[in-house]
PDB file of C-alpha atoms in Angstrom:
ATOM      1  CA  UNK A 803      25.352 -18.808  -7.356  1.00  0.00           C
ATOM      2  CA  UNK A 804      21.390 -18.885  -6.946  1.00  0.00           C
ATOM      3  CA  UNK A 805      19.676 -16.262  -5.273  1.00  0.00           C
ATOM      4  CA  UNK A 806      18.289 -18.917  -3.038  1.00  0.00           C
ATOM      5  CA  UNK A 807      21.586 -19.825  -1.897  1.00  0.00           C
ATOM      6  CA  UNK A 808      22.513 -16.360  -1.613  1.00  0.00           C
ATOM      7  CA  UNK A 809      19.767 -15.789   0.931  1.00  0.00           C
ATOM      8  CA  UNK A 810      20.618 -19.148   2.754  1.00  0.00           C
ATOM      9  CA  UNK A 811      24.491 -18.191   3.142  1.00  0.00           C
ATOM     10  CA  UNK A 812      23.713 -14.382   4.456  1.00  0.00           C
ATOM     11  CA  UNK A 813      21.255 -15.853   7.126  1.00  0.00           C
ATOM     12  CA  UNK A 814      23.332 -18.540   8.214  1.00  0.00           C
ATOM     13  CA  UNK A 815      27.117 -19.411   6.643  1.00  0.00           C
ATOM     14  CA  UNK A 816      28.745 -16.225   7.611  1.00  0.00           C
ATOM     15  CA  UNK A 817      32.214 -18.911   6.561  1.00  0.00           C
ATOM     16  CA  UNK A 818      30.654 -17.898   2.815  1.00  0.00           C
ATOM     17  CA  UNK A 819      30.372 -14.272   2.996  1.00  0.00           C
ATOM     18  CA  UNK A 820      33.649 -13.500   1.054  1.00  0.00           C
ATOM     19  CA  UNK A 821      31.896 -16.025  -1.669  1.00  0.00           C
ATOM     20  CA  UNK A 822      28.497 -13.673  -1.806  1.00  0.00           C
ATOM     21  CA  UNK A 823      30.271 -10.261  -1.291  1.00  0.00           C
ATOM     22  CA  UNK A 824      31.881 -11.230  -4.656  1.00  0.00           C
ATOM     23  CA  UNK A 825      28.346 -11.312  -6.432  1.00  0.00           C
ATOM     24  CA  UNK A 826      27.016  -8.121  -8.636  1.00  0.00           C
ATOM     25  CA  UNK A 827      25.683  -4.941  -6.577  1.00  0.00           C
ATOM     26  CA  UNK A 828      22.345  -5.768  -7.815  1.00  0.00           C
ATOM     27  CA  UNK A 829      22.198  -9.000  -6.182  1.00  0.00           C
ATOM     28  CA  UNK A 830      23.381  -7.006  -2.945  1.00  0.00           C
ATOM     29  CA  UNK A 831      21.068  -4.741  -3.667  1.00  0.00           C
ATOM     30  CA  UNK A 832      17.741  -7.479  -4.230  1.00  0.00           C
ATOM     31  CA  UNK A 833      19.080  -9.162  -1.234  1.00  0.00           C
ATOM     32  CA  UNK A 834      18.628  -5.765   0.508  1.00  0.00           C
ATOM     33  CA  UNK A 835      14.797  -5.231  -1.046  1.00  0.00           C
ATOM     34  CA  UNK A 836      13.685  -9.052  -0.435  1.00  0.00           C
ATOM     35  CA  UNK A 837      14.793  -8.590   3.756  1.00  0.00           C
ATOM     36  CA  UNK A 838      13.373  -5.588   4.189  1.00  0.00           C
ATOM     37  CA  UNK A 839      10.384  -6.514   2.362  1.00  0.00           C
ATOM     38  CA  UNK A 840      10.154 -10.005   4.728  1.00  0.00           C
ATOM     39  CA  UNK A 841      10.582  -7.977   7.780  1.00  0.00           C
ATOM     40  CA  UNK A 842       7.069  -5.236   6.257  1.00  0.00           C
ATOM     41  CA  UNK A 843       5.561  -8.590   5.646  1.00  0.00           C
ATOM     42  CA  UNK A 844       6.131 -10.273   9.132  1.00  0.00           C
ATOM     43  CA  UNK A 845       5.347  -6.635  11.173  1.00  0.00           C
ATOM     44  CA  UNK A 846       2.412  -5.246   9.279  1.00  0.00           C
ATOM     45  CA  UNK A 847       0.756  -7.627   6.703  1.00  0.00           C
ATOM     46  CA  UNK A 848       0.526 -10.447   9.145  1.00  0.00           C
ATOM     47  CA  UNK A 849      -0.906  -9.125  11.591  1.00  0.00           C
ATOM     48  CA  UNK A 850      -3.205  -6.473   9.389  1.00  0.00           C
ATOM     49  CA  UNK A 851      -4.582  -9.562   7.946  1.00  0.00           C
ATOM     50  CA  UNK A 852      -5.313 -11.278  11.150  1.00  0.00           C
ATOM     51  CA  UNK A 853      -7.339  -8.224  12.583  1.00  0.00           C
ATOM     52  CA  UNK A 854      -9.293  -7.747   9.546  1.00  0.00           C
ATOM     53  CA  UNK A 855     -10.180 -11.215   9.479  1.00  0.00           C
ATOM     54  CA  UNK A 856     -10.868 -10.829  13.455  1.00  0.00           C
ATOM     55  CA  UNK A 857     -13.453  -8.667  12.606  1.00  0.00           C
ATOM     56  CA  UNK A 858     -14.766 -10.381  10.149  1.00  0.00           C
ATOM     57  CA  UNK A 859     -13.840  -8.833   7.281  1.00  0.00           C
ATOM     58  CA  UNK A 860     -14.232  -4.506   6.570  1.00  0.00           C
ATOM     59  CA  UNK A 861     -17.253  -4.694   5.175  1.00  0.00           C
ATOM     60  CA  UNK A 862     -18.396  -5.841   8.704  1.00  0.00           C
ATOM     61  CA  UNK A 863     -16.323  -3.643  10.565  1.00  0.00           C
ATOM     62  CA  UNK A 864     -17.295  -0.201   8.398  1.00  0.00           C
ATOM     63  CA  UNK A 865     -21.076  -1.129   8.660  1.00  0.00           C
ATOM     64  CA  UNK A 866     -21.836  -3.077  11.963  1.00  0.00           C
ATOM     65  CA  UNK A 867     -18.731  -2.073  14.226  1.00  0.00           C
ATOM     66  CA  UNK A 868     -17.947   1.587  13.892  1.00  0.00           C
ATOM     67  CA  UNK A 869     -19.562   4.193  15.210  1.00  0.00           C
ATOM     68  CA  UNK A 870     -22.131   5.836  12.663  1.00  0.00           C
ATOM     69  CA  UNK A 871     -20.269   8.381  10.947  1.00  0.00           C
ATOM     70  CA  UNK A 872     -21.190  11.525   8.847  1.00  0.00           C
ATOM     71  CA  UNK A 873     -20.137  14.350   6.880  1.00  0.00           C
ATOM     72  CA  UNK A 874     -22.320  16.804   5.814  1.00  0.00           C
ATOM     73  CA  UNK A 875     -19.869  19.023   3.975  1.00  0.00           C
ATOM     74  CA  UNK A 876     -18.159  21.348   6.419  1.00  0.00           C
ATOM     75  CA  UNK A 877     -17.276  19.004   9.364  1.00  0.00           C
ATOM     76  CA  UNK A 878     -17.266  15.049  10.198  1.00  0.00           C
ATOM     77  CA  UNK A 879     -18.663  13.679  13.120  1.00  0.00           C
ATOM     78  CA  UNK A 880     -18.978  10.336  14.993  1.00  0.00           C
ATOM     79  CA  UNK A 881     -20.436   9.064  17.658  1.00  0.00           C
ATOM     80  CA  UNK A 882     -17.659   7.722  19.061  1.00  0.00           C
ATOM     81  CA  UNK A 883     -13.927   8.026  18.753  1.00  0.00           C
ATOM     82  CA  UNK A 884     -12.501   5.117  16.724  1.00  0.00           C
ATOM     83  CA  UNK A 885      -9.071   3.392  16.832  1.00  0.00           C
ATOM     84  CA  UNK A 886      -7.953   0.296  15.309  1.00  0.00           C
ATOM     85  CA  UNK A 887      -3.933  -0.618  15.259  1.00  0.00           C
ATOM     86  CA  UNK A 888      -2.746  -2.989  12.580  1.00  0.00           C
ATOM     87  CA  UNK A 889       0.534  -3.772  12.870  1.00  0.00           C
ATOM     88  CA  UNK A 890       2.443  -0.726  12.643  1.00  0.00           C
ATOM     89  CA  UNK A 891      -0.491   1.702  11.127  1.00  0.00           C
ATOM     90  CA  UNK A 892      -2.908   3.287  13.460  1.00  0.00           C
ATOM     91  CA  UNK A 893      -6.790   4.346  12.031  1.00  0.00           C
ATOM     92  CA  UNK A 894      -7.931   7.036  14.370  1.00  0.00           C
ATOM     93  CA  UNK A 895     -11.298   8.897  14.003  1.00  0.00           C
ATOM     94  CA  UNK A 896     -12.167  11.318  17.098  1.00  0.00           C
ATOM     95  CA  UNK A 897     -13.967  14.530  16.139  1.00  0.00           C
ATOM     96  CA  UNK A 898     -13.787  16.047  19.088  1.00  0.00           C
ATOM     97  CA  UNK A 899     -10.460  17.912  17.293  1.00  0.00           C
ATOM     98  CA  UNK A 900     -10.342  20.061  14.130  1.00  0.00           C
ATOM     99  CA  UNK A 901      -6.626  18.634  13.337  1.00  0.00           C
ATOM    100  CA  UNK A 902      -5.987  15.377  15.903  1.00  0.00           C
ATOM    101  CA  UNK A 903      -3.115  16.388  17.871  1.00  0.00           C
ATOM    102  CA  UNK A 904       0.406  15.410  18.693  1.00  0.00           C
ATOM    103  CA  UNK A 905      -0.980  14.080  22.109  1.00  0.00           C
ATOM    104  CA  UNK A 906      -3.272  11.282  20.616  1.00  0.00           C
ATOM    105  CA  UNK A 907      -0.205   9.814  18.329  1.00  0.00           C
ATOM    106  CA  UNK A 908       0.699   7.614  21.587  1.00  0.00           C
ATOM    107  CA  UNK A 909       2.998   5.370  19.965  1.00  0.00           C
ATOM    108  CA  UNK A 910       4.950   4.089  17.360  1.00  0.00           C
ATOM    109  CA  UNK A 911       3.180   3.860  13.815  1.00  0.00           C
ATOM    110  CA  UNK A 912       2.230   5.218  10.817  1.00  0.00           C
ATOM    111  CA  UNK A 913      -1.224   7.669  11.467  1.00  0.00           C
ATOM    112  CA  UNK A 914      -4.150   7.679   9.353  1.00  0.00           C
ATOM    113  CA  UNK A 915      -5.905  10.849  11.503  1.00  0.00           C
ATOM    114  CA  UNK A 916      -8.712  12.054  10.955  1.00  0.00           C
ATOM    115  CA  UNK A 917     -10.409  14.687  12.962  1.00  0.00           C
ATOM    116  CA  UNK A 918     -13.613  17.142  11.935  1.00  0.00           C
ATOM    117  CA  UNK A 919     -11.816  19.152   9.264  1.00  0.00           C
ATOM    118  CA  UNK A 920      -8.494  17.212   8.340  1.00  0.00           C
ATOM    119  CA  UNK A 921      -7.095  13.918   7.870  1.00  0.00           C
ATOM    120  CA  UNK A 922      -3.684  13.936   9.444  1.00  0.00           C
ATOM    121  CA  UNK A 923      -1.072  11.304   7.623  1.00  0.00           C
ATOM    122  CA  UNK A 924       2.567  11.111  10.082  1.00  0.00           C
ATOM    123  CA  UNK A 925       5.002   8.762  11.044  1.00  0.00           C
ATOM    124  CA  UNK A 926       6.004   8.455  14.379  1.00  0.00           C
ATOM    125  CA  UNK A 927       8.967   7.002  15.466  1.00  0.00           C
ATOM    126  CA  UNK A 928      10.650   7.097  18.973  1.00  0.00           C
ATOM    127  CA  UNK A 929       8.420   9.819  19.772  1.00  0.00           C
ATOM    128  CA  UNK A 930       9.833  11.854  17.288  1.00  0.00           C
ATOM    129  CA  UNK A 931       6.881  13.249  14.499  1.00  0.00           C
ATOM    130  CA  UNK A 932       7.970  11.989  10.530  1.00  0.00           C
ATOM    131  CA  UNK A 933       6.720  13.076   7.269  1.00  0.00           C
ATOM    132  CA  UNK A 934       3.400  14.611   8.381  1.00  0.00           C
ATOM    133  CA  UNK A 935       1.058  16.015   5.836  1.00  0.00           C
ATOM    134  CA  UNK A 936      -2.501  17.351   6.605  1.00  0.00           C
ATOM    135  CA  UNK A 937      -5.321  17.423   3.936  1.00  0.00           C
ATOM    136  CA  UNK A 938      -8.697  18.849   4.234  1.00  0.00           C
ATOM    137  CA  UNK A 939     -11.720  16.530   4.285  1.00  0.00           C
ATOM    138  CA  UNK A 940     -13.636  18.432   1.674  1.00  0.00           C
ATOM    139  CA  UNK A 941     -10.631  17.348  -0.834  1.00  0.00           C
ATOM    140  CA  UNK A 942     -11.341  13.809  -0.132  1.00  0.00           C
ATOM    141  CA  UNK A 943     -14.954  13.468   1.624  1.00  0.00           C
ATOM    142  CA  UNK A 944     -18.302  14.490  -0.438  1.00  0.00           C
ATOM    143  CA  UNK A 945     -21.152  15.969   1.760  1.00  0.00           C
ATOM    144  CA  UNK A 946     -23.339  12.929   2.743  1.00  0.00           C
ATOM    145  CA  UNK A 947     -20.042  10.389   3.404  1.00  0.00           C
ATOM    146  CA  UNK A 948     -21.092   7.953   5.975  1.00  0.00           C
ATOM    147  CA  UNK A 949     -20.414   4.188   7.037  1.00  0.00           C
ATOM    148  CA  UNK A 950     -21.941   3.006   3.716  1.00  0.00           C
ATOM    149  CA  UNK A 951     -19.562   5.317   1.851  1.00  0.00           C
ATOM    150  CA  UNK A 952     -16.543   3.596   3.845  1.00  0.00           C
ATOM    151  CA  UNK A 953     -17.624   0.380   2.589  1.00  0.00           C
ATOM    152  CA  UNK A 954     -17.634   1.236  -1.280  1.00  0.00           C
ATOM    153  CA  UNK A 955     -14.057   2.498  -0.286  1.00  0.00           C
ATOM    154  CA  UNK A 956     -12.666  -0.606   0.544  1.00  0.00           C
ATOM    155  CA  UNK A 957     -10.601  -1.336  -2.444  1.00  0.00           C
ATOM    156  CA  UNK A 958      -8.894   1.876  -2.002  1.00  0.00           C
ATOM    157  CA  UNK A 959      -8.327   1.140   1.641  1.00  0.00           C
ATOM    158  CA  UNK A 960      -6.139  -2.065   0.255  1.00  0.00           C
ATOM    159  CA  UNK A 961      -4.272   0.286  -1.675  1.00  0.00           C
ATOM    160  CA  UNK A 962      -3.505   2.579   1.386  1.00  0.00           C
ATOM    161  CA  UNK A 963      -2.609  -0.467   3.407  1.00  0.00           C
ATOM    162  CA  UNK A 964       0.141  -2.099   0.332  1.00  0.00           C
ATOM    163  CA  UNK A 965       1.605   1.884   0.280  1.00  0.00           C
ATOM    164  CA  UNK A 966       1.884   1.465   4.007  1.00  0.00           C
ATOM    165  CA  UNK A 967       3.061  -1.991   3.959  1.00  0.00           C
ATOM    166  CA  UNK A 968       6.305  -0.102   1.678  1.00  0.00           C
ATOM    167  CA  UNK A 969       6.678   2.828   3.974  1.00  0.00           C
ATOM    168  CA  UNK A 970       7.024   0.719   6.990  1.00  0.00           C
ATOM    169  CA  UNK A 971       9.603  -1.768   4.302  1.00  0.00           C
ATOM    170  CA  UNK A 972      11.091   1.276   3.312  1.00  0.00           C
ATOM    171  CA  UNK A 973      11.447   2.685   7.298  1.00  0.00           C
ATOM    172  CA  UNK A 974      13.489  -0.324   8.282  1.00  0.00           C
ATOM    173  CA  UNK A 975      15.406   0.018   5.259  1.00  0.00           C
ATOM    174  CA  UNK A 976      16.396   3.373   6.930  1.00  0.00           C
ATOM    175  CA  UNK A 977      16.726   1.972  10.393  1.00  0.00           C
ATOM    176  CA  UNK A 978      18.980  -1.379   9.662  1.00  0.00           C
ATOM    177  CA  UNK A 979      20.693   0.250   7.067  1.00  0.00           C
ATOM    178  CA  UNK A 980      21.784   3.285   9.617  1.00  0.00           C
ATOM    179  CA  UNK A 981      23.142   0.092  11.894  1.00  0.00           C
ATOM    180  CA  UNK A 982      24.774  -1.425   9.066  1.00  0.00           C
ATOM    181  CA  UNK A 983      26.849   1.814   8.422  1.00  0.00           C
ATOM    182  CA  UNK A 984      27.539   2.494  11.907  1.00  0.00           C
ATOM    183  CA  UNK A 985      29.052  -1.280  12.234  1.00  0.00           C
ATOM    184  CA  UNK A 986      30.646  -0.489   8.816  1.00  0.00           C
ATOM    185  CA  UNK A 987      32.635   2.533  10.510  1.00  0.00           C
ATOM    186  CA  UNK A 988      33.918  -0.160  13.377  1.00  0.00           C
ATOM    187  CA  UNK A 989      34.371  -3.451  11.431  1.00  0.00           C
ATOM    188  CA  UNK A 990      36.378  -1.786   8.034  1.00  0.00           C
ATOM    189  CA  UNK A 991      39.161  -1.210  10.843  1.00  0.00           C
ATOM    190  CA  UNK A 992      39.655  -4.761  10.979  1.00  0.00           C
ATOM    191  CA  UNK A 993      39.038  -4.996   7.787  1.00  0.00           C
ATOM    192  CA  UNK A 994      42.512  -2.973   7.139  1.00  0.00           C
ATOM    193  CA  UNK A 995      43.958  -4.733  10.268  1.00  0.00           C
ATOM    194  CA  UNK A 996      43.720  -7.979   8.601  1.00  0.00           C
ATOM    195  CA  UNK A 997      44.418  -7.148   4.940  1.00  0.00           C
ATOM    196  CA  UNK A 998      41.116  -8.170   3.530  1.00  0.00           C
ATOM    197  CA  UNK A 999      41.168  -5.655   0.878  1.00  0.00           C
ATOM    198  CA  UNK A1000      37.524  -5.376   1.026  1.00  0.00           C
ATOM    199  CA  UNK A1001      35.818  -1.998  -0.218  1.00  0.00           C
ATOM    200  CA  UNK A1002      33.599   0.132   2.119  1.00  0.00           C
ATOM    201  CA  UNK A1003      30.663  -1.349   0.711  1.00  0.00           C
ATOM    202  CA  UNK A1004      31.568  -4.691   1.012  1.00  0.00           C
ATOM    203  CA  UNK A1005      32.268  -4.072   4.830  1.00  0.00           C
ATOM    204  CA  UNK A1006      28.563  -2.581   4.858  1.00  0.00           C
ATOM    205  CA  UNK A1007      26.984  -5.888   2.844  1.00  0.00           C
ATOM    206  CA  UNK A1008      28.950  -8.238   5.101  1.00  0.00           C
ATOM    207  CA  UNK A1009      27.579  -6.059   8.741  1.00  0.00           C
ATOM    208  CA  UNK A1010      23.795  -6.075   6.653  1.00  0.00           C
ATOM    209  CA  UNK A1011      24.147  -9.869   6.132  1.00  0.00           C
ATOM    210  CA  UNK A1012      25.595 -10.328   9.427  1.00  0.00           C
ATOM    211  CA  UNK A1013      22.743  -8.770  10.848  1.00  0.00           C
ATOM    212  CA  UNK A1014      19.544 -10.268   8.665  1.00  0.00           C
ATOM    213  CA  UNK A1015      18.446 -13.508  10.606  1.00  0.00           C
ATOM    214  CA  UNK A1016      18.804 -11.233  14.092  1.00  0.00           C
ATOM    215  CA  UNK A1017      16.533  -8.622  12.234  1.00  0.00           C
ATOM    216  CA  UNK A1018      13.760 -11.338  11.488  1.00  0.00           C
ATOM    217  CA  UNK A1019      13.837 -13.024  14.403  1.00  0.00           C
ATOM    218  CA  UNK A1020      13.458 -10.037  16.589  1.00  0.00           C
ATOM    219  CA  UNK A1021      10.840  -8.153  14.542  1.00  0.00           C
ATOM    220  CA  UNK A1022       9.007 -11.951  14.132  1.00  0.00           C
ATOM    221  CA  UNK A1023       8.640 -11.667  17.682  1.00  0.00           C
ATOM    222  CA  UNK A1024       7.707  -8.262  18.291  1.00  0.00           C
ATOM    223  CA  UNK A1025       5.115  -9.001  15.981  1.00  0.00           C
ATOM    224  CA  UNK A1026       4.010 -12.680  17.717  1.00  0.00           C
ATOM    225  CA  UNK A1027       4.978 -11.119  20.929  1.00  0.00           C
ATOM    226  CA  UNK A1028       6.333 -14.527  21.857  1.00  0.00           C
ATOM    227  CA  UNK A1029       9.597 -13.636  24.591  1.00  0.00           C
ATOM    228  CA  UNK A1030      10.678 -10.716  25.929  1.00  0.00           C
ATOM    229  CA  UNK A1031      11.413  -7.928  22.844  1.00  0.00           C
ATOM    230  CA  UNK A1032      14.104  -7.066  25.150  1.00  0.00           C
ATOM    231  CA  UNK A1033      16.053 -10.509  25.875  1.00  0.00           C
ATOM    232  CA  UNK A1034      15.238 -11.513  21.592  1.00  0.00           C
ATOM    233  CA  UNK A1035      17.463  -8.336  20.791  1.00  0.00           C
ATOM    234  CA  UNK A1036      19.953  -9.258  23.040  1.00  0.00           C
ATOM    235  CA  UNK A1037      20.470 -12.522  21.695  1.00  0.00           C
ATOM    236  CA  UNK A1038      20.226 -11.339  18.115  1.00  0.00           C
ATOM    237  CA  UNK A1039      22.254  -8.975  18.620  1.00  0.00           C
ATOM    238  CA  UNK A1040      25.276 -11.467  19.732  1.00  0.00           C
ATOM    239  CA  UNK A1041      24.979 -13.605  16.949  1.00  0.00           C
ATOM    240  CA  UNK A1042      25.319 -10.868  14.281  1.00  0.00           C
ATOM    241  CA  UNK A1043      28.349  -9.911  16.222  1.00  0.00           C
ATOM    242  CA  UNK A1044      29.565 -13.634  16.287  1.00  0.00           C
ATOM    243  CA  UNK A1045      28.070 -13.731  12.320  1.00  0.00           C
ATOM    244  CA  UNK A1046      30.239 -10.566  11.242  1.00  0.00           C
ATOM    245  CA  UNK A1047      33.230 -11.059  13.126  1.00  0.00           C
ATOM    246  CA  UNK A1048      33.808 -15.155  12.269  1.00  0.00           C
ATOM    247  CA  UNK A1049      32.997 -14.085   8.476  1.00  0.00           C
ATOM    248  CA  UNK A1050      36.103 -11.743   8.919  1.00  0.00           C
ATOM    249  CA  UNK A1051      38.076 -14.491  10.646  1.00  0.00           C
ATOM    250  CA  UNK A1052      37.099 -17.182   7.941  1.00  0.00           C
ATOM    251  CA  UNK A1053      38.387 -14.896   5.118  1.00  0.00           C
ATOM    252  CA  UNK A1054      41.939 -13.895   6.904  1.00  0.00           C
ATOM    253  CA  UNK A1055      42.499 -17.768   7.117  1.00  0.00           C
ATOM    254  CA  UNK A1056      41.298 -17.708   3.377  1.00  0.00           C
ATOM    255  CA  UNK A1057      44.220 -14.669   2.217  1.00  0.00           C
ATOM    256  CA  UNK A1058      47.093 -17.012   4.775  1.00  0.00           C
ATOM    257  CA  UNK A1059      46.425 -20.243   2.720  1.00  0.00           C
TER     258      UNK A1059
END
């Protein structure tokens, strides 16, 4: 079997799951990397591009846009605070703070921080505060950084933003997977019930596959903001029920021929 008609059966023929759970664990395990990695693409890199390009590109954005900034070795300062939200990263500058707080992280993202003194790097998810690191400015700014100095850093700033794109891949690895195991737990009962003789981690691959296409579709929308976030995961969330649960079906028939 390709790995093109591996993808096309997990998204949509849950009737040839027991044909794809039968494949190597490292096609499981690329099938894993290439969703997640689909779902970083569709939530962050999309829509980074798109404001990048709305502002016509960084080099317009560091030197025309911002606020002039400075640093004149002990502490930064600019004019005015700046945020910009791409995707799921947030770039916040306000000065005002040593060490921006707790309080300014308002939502959901990964924080690039900076205040006078530090640069705070966190996660945030569901208000709860995720591998947060601070470093000190003079470890990364030299005295006499301004806007011009932000726009010789732009290749690093693509760097930052392909690490991020993998955190945030990486972060709904976390998230879907936890799903995966918890529908694991309830659908390797039926698994016994009917027979299947299907290992653990088969049970998880077929809940993961049974779950893919709802996990595009309702982060594709989040990220278009096309229909309700709310109503999308509702629907998804039927079909990879309906996916996981006629994939089971299709395979008892299968054992009774």
């Amino acid at each position: 079997m390709t790995f093109s008609e591996q993808i096309w059966y997990g998204l949509f023929k849950p009737s040839k799951y027991k044909e794809i759970l039968g494949l190597k664990a490292s096609r499981s395990v690329l099938f894993v990397s290439v969703v997640v990695l689909v779902l970083g693409l569709v939530t962050f890199v999309v829509p980074t591009a798109a404001i990048i390009a709305g502002f016509g590109g960084m080099n317009k954005l560091f030197s025309e846009t911002m606020a002039p900034i400075t640093y004149d070795g002990e502490k930064l300062t600019i004019e005015e605070p700046f945020r910009m939200t791409a995707g799921s990263a947030v770039f916040l500058i306000d000065t005002t703070y040593y060490t921006v707080p707790d309080k300014e992280l308002t939502t959901d993202g990964t924080y690039f921080a900076i205040g006078s003194k530090n640069m705070r790097v966190v996660t945030v998810i569901g208000e709860e505060i995720w591998m947060d690191s601070i470093v000190p400015l003079e470890e990364i700014f030299g005295e006499g950084f301004s806007n011009d100095s932000l726009v010789s850093l732009i290749p690093a700033i693509y760097v930052s933003l392909f690490l991020c794109y993998l955190i945030m891949s990486f972060l709904f690895f976390l998230k879907y997977g936890f799903y995966a195991l918890i529908l694991t737990i309830m659908y390797n009962s039926m698994n016994k019930q009917f027979e299947l003789g299907l290992s653990f981690g088969q049970v998880f691959m077929l809940c993961f596959y049974g779950m893919s296409l709802g996990m595009i579709i309702t982060n594709f929308n989040i990220a278009m903001r096309l229909i309700s976030p709310t109503i999308v995961s509702m629907v998804t969330i039927f079909v990879s029920i309906h996916f996981m649960t006629t994939a089971m079906v299709s395979m008892r028939k299968d054992n009774q021929v």
